[in-house]
Amino acid sequence: MDKPRVIVTRRWPQAVEQVLQRRFDVKLNERDAPMSFAELQQALREADALCPTVTDGITAELLDTADMRVRLLANFGVGFNHIDIAAARKRGISVTNTPDVLTDCTADLAMTLLLMVARRAGEGERELRAGRWQGWRPTHMTGAKVTGKTLGLVGFGRIARAMARKAHFGFGMRILFHTRSPVHAEVRNALGATPVANLDEMLAECDFVSLHCPGGAATRHLINGARLAAMGSRAFLINTARGDVVDHDALIAALRERRIAGAGLDVYPGEPQVPPALLGLDNVVLLPHLGSASDETRIAMGMRVIDNLQDFFDGRVPQDRVV
Ligand code: DGY
């Protein structure tokens, strides 16, 4: 029997590409540049499964391609807001993602941003590299203490819980969270985390707010000017979720006027473009979407895609089925 035809939209870790090539009839993206709309259309006509990432817009228009052969979109990544799920469902295409394996690394990166922005690590490094460091002095580049402060989590899924664990047990932080999903008392008690039903009330209590909700229409600009105002001038915003969750015009104004203390960002609307005004601000730490970027995690994500492909083509329900 012929091996299923699988098309991968970006380079994956070598160890994963090798396994993929052994198991399937694979077309890799040697250039590692995002595929154009026409290239994605061609891939949908040619492949049994397409393996996209966050850089591929799998829109309703794309999924309207005539003569599609694809039956599975096996996403490399946990977030799938770049895929029009309703359109996939309508066309009878299954979708899978890669949860669990990136939980700790993404929470680690959120903690990295939190520490960097609070303790002015980016600013300090820029000063030193530019040869501007004048030596130790009691008033030099003092930032905000992290240990013992209050952290508010927006969303309380796997990554938020991992962050709660690190922040509470590692840094003695008080943990608040806001979510619409029910959370068992045992789970929240084990993490020392307190639910707050009203988001604005939670924001007003926090020294740090970290976003862990999915992207997409339901959460677009959830953090807007009014909510940044509710956070107040001592609070820092951390975003490792999706760029669209934050109204960036409002964020830039709040940072510029010091109406919030600072922000640590890993994600942006319209990546890889970054709003130019952010680049000139010292009270923001900017990373290029590195949440899951450890060798171990990127390999585990790829292997998880392979497990999903294998399940699907062997006639089992993939463990990470979205639709
Ligand atoms: C994820 O897994 O969702 C990462 O943000 C990359 O898409």
Short mmCIF file of C-alpha atoms and ligand atoms in Angstrom, two decimals:
data_model
loop_
_atom_site.label_atom_id
_atom_site.label_comp_id
_atom_site.label_asym_id
_atom_site.label_seq_id
_atom_site.Cartn_x
_atom_site.Cartn_y
_atom_site.Cartn_z
CA MET A 1 0.00 0.00 0.00
CA ASP A 2 1.26 3.52 -0.83
CA LYS A 3 2.41 5.60 2.11
CA PRO A 4 0.17 8.61 2.89
CA ARG A 5 1.40 11.85 1.29
CA VAL A 6 2.31 14.42 3.97
CA ILE A 7 3.34 18.03 3.27
CA VAL A 8 5.17 20.04 5.93
CA THR A 9 5.03 23.84 5.67
CA ARG A 10 8.26 24.74 7.59
CA ARG A 11 11.56 23.05 8.56
CA TRP A 12 11.20 20.82 11.62
CA PRO A 13 13.99 19.52 13.90
CA GLN A 14 16.13 17.07 11.92
CA ALA A 15 15.38 14.10 14.19
CA VAL A 16 11.66 14.59 13.57
CA GLU A 17 11.99 15.06 9.81
CA GLN A 18 13.93 11.78 9.67
CA VAL A 19 11.17 9.81 11.42
CA LEU A 20 8.56 11.52 9.26
CA GLN A 21 10.44 10.49 6.10
CA ARG A 22 10.64 6.87 7.22
CA ARG A 23 6.92 6.63 7.92
CA PHE A 24 5.29 8.75 5.21
CA ASP A 25 5.72 10.01 1.66
CA VAL A 26 6.91 13.42 2.78
CA LYS A 27 7.45 16.75 1.07
CA LEU A 28 9.52 19.04 3.28
CA ASN A 29 9.87 22.80 2.99
CA GLU A 30 13.65 23.03 2.45
CA ARG A 31 13.50 26.84 2.06
CA ASP A 32 11.79 27.25 5.44
CA ALA A 33 9.94 30.33 4.15
CA PRO A 34 6.18 30.61 4.72
CA MET A 35 4.25 29.03 1.85
CA SER A 36 2.17 31.36 -0.34
CA PHE A 37 -1.59 31.01 -0.71
CA ALA A 38 -1.09 29.31 -4.09
CA GLU A 39 1.50 26.91 -2.63
CA LEU A 40 -0.84 26.01 0.23
CA GLN A 41 -3.67 25.45 -2.27
CA GLN A 42 -1.42 23.13 -4.26
CA ALA A 43 -0.48 21.30 -1.06
CA LEU A 44 -4.16 20.80 -0.18
CA ARG A 45 -4.70 19.22 -3.60
CA GLU A 46 -1.61 17.01 -3.42
CA ALA A 47 -1.39 15.77 0.18
CA ASP A 48 -3.41 13.46 2.42
CA ALA A 49 -2.25 15.51 5.40
CA LEU A 50 -0.88 19.04 5.62
CA CYS A 51 1.23 19.97 8.66
CA PRO A 52 0.96 23.75 9.17
CA THR A 53 2.23 26.02 11.93
CA VAL A 54 1.19 29.37 13.36
CA THR A 55 2.76 31.13 10.33
CA ASP A 56 0.25 29.59 7.90
CA GLY A 57 -3.16 31.17 7.56
CA ILE A 58 -5.48 28.23 6.92
CA THR A 59 -8.48 30.41 6.14
CA ALA A 60 -12.01 29.59 4.96
CA GLU A 61 -11.01 30.93 1.54
CA LEU A 62 -8.06 28.52 1.38
CA LEU A 63 -10.19 25.62 2.56
CA ASP A 64 -12.59 26.41 -0.27
CA THR A 65 -9.95 25.11 -2.73
CA ALA A 66 -11.46 22.87 -5.39
CA ASP A 67 -10.32 19.21 -5.73
CA MET A 68 -8.86 19.02 -2.24
CA ARG A 69 -7.23 15.74 -1.30
CA VAL A 70 -6.26 16.69 2.27
CA ARG A 71 -8.15 14.94 5.05
CA LEU A 72 -6.05 16.04 8.03
CA LEU A 73 -4.45 19.30 9.17
CA ALA A 74 -1.88 18.10 11.70
CA ASN A 75 -0.77 21.35 13.30
CA PHE A 76 2.72 21.79 14.78
CA GLY A 77 1.76 23.83 17.86
CA VAL A 78 -0.91 23.93 20.51
CA GLY A 79 -2.65 27.13 19.37
CA PHE A 80 -4.83 26.76 16.28
CA ASN A 81 -6.36 30.21 15.83
CA HIS A 82 -4.60 30.42 12.42
CA ILE A 83 -6.90 27.60 11.21
CA ASP A 84 -10.56 28.30 10.41
CA ILE A 85 -11.95 25.40 12.44
CA ALA A 86 -15.55 25.92 11.28
CA ALA A 87 -14.44 25.78 7.62
CA ALA A 88 -12.37 22.64 8.26
CA ARG A 89 -15.33 20.98 9.96
CA LYS A 90 -17.60 21.97 7.06
CA ARG A 91 -15.18 20.42 4.56
CA GLY A 92 -14.91 17.24 6.67
CA ILE A 93 -11.21 17.83 7.41
CA SER A 94 -9.82 16.72 10.77
CA VAL A 95 -7.50 18.99 12.78
CA THR A 96 -5.00 18.04 15.49
CA ASN A 97 -2.60 20.10 17.67
CA THR A 98 0.29 19.42 20.09
CA PRO A 99 -0.68 20.17 23.71
CA ASP A 100 1.13 19.05 26.91
CA VAL A 101 4.67 18.79 25.53
CA LEU A 102 5.22 22.57 25.41
CA THR A 103 3.53 23.43 28.70
CA ASP A 104 6.62 23.80 30.88
CA CYS A 105 8.78 25.59 28.33
CA THR A 106 6.08 28.14 27.56
CA ALA A 107 5.48 28.76 31.27
CA ASP A 108 9.27 29.04 31.75
CA LEU A 109 9.36 31.71 29.05
CA ALA A 110 6.47 33.62 30.63
CA MET A 111 8.45 33.56 33.91
CA THR A 112 11.56 34.71 31.99
CA LEU A 113 9.67 37.72 30.62
CA LEU A 114 8.20 38.48 34.03
CA LEU A 115 11.63 38.47 35.68
CA MET A 116 13.30 40.35 32.84
CA VAL A 117 10.83 43.20 32.73
CA ALA A 118 10.52 43.52 36.52
CA ARG A 119 14.28 43.53 37.06
CA ARG A 120 15.07 45.55 33.91
CA ALA A 121 17.29 42.80 32.51
CA GLY A 122 16.85 43.83 28.86
CA GLU A 123 17.65 47.44 29.66
CA GLY A 124 20.67 46.41 31.72
CA GLU A 125 22.04 44.21 28.98
CA ARG A 126 21.60 46.95 26.39
CA GLU A 127 23.44 49.41 28.65
CA LEU A 128 26.36 47.05 29.25
CA ARG A 129 26.76 46.02 25.60
CA ALA A 130 26.70 49.67 24.55
CA GLY A 131 29.61 50.41 26.92
CA ARG A 132 27.44 52.77 28.97
CA TRP A 133 27.75 50.96 32.35
CA GLN A 134 29.24 53.30 34.97
CA GLY A 135 29.73 50.64 37.66
CA TRP A 136 27.80 49.58 40.76
CA ARG A 137 25.91 52.21 42.71
CA PRO A 138 22.97 52.00 45.11
CA THR A 139 20.56 53.77 42.79
CA HIS A 140 21.52 52.01 39.57
CA MET A 141 18.66 50.55 37.48
CA THR A 142 16.47 49.47 40.35
CA GLY A 143 13.39 47.53 39.34
CA ALA A 144 10.42 45.81 40.99
CA LYS A 145 10.82 42.92 43.45
CA VAL A 146 9.15 39.73 42.21
CA THR A 147 9.19 37.40 45.22
CA GLY A 148 5.99 37.59 47.26
CA LYS A 149 4.06 39.73 44.76
CA THR A 150 0.60 39.01 43.26
CA LEU A 151 0.31 37.33 39.86
CA GLY A 152 -3.00 37.25 37.99
CA LEU A 153 -3.47 34.64 35.28
CA VAL A 154 -5.97 35.22 32.48
CA GLY A 155 -7.06 31.70 31.50
CA PHE A 156 -6.24 28.69 33.66
CA GLY A 157 -5.30 25.91 31.26
CA ARG A 158 -2.14 23.81 31.30
CA ILE A 159 0.35 26.64 30.72
CA ALA A 160 -1.26 28.98 33.25
CA ARG A 161 -1.23 26.20 35.86
CA ALA A 162 2.44 25.47 35.17
CA MET A 163 3.19 29.17 35.60
CA ALA A 164 1.16 29.25 38.83
CA ARG A 165 3.25 26.35 40.16
CA LYS A 166 6.56 28.01 39.29
CA ALA A 167 5.52 31.43 40.57
CA HIS A 168 3.90 30.20 43.79
CA PHE A 169 6.40 27.55 44.86
CA GLY A 170 9.49 29.14 43.29
CA PHE A 171 8.86 32.81 44.03
CA GLY A 172 6.31 32.74 46.86
CA MET A 173 3.82 34.65 44.73
CA ARG A 174 0.14 35.00 45.53
CA ILE A 175 -1.79 33.56 42.57
CA LEU A 176 -5.14 34.81 41.28
CA PHE A 177 -6.79 33.54 38.13
CA HIS A 178 -9.73 34.37 35.89
CA THR A 179 -11.33 31.78 33.64
CA ARG A 180 -14.78 30.89 32.40
CA SER A 181 -14.06 27.14 32.63
CA PRO A 182 -14.77 25.33 35.90
CA VAL A 183 -11.65 24.47 37.94
CA HIS A 184 -11.83 21.81 40.62
CA ALA A 185 -11.07 23.07 44.14
CA GLU A 186 -8.38 20.40 44.54
CA VAL A 187 -6.52 21.69 41.48
CA ARG A 188 -6.58 25.33 42.54
CA ASN A 189 -5.76 24.56 46.18
CA ALA A 190 -2.75 22.47 45.14
CA LEU A 191 -1.42 25.54 43.32
CA GLY A 192 -2.40 28.04 46.01
CA ALA A 193 -4.50 29.79 43.38
CA THR A 194 -7.65 31.86 44.00
CA PRO A 195 -10.32 32.33 41.30
CA VAL A 196 -11.64 35.84 40.63
CA ALA A 197 -14.92 35.92 38.70
CA ASN A 198 -14.60 39.52 37.54
CA LEU A 199 -11.57 40.15 35.29
CA ASP A 200 -11.42 43.90 36.02
CA GLU A 201 -11.42 43.24 39.75
CA MET A 202 -8.57 40.77 39.37
CA LEU A 203 -6.52 43.17 37.23
CA ALA A 204 -6.80 45.86 39.91
CA GLU A 205 -5.26 43.46 42.49
CA CYS A 206 -2.23 42.36 40.47
CA ASP A 207 1.43 43.31 40.35
CA PHE A 208 1.81 41.03 37.31
CA VAL A 209 -0.80 39.85 34.79
CA SER A 210 0.06 36.94 32.51
CA LEU A 211 -2.13 35.99 29.54
CA HIS A 212 -2.87 32.31 28.88
CA CYS A 213 -6.15 32.31 26.94
CA PRO A 214 -6.51 31.13 23.34
CA GLY A 215 -6.37 33.68 20.50
CA GLY A 216 -9.22 34.28 18.05
CA ALA A 217 -12.36 36.37 17.78
CA ALA A 218 -13.61 35.62 21.32
CA THR A 219 -10.50 37.08 23.02
CA ARG A 220 -9.51 39.81 20.51
CA HIS A 221 -8.49 42.95 22.45
CA LEU A 222 -9.58 41.39 25.74
CA ILE A 223 -6.85 43.57 27.23
CA ASN A 224 -7.89 47.02 26.03
CA GLY A 225 -7.30 50.56 27.27
CA ALA A 226 -9.81 50.27 30.11
CA ARG A 227 -8.29 47.03 31.37
CA LEU A 228 -4.77 48.43 31.19
CA ALA A 229 -6.08 51.36 33.25
CA ALA A 230 -7.56 48.87 35.74
CA MET A 231 -4.08 47.29 36.15
CA GLY A 232 -2.54 50.56 37.21
CA SER A 233 0.96 52.01 37.23
CA ARG A 234 2.66 49.38 39.41
CA ALA A 235 1.57 46.42 37.24
CA PHE A 236 3.35 44.53 34.46
CA LEU A 237 1.66 42.68 31.57
CA ILE A 238 3.12 39.40 30.24
CA ASN A 239 1.88 37.91 26.95
CA THR A 240 2.95 34.49 25.69
CA ALA A 241 -0.56 33.68 24.35
CA ARG A 242 -1.45 35.48 21.12
CA GLY A 243 -0.85 39.07 20.00
CA ASP A 244 -4.46 39.86 19.19
CA VAL A 245 -5.51 39.37 22.81
CA VAL A 246 -4.01 42.82 23.50
CA ASP A 247 -4.97 46.13 21.89
CA HIS A 248 -1.43 47.18 21.01
CA ASP A 249 -2.26 50.86 20.36
CA ALA A 250 -3.67 51.06 23.89
CA LEU A 251 -0.69 49.11 25.25
CA ILE A 252 1.86 51.41 23.58
CA ALA A 253 0.09 54.50 24.96
CA ALA A 254 -0.07 52.97 28.46
CA LEU A 255 3.64 52.03 28.37
CA ARG A 256 4.70 55.40 26.97
CA GLU A 257 2.76 57.32 29.62
CA ARG A 258 3.82 54.85 32.35
CA ARG A 259 0.18 54.09 33.13
CA ILE A 260 1.36 50.49 33.53
CA ALA A 261 4.87 49.68 34.76
CA GLY A 262 5.95 47.54 31.83
CA ALA A 263 5.29 44.58 29.57
CA GLY A 264 7.01 41.36 28.52
CA LEU A 265 5.85 40.23 25.09
CA ASP A 266 6.54 37.08 23.09
CA VAL A 267 3.66 37.40 20.61
CA TYR A 268 2.33 40.17 18.35
CA PRO A 269 -0.55 40.81 15.99
CA GLY A 270 0.69 40.38 12.40
CA GLU A 271 3.93 38.51 13.26
CA PRO A 272 6.76 38.78 12.33
CA GLN A 273 5.99 42.50 12.18
CA VAL A 274 6.34 44.19 15.56
CA PRO A 275 4.64 47.56 16.13
CA PRO A 276 7.60 49.96 15.59
CA ALA A 277 6.63 52.14 18.58
CA LEU A 278 7.42 49.22 20.93
CA LEU A 279 11.03 49.13 19.78
CA GLY A 280 11.81 52.53 21.28
CA LEU A 281 10.34 51.82 24.71
CA ASP A 282 12.61 50.72 27.55
CA ASN A 283 9.84 49.40 29.82
CA VAL A 284 9.03 46.50 27.49
CA VAL A 285 10.91 43.24 26.87
CA LEU A 286 10.39 41.87 23.36
CA LEU A 287 11.05 38.26 22.35
CA PRO A 288 10.38 36.67 18.93
CA HIS A 289 7.69 34.05 19.75
CA LEU A 290 10.07 31.74 21.63
CA GLY A 291 7.55 30.20 24.07
CA SER A 292 8.11 26.58 23.08
CA ALA A 293 11.59 27.07 21.59
CA SER A 294 13.76 24.53 23.41
CA ASP A 295 15.39 21.66 21.50
CA GLU A 296 13.60 19.10 23.64
CA THR A 297 10.18 20.69 23.26
CA ARG A 298 10.37 21.30 19.52
CA ILE A 299 11.35 17.64 19.01
CA ALA A 300 8.53 16.52 21.31
CA MET A 301 6.05 18.71 19.38
CA GLY A 302 7.13 17.14 16.09
CA MET A 303 6.88 13.62 17.52
CA ARG A 304 3.42 14.46 18.78
CA VAL A 305 2.41 15.48 15.23
CA ILE A 306 3.77 12.16 13.97
CA ASP A 307 1.71 10.26 16.58
CA ASN A 308 -1.38 12.15 15.42
CA LEU A 309 -0.64 11.38 11.75
CA GLN A 310 -0.04 7.72 12.54
CA ASP A 311 -3.26 7.40 14.54
CA PHE A 312 -5.24 9.09 11.79
CA PHE A 313 -3.86 6.96 8.95
CA ASP A 314 -4.19 3.76 11.01
CA GLY A 315 -7.89 4.53 11.50
CA ARG A 316 -7.70 5.54 15.18
CA VAL A 317 -8.95 8.84 16.62
CA PRO A 318 -5.78 10.96 17.08
CA GLN A 319 -5.09 11.75 20.74
CA ASP A 320 -4.97 15.48 20.01
CA ARG A 321 -8.03 15.74 17.81
CA VAL A 322 -9.51 19.26 17.70
CA VAL A 323 -12.17 18.37 15.10
C1 DGY B 1 1.90 27.23 19.91
O1 DGY B 1 2.23 26.06 20.05
O2 DGY B 1 0.74 27.60 19.93
C2 DGY B 1 3.00 28.22 19.68
O3 DGY B 1 2.60 29.50 20.03
C3 DGY B 1 3.42 28.19 18.24
O4 DGY B 1 2.29 28.20 17.45
#
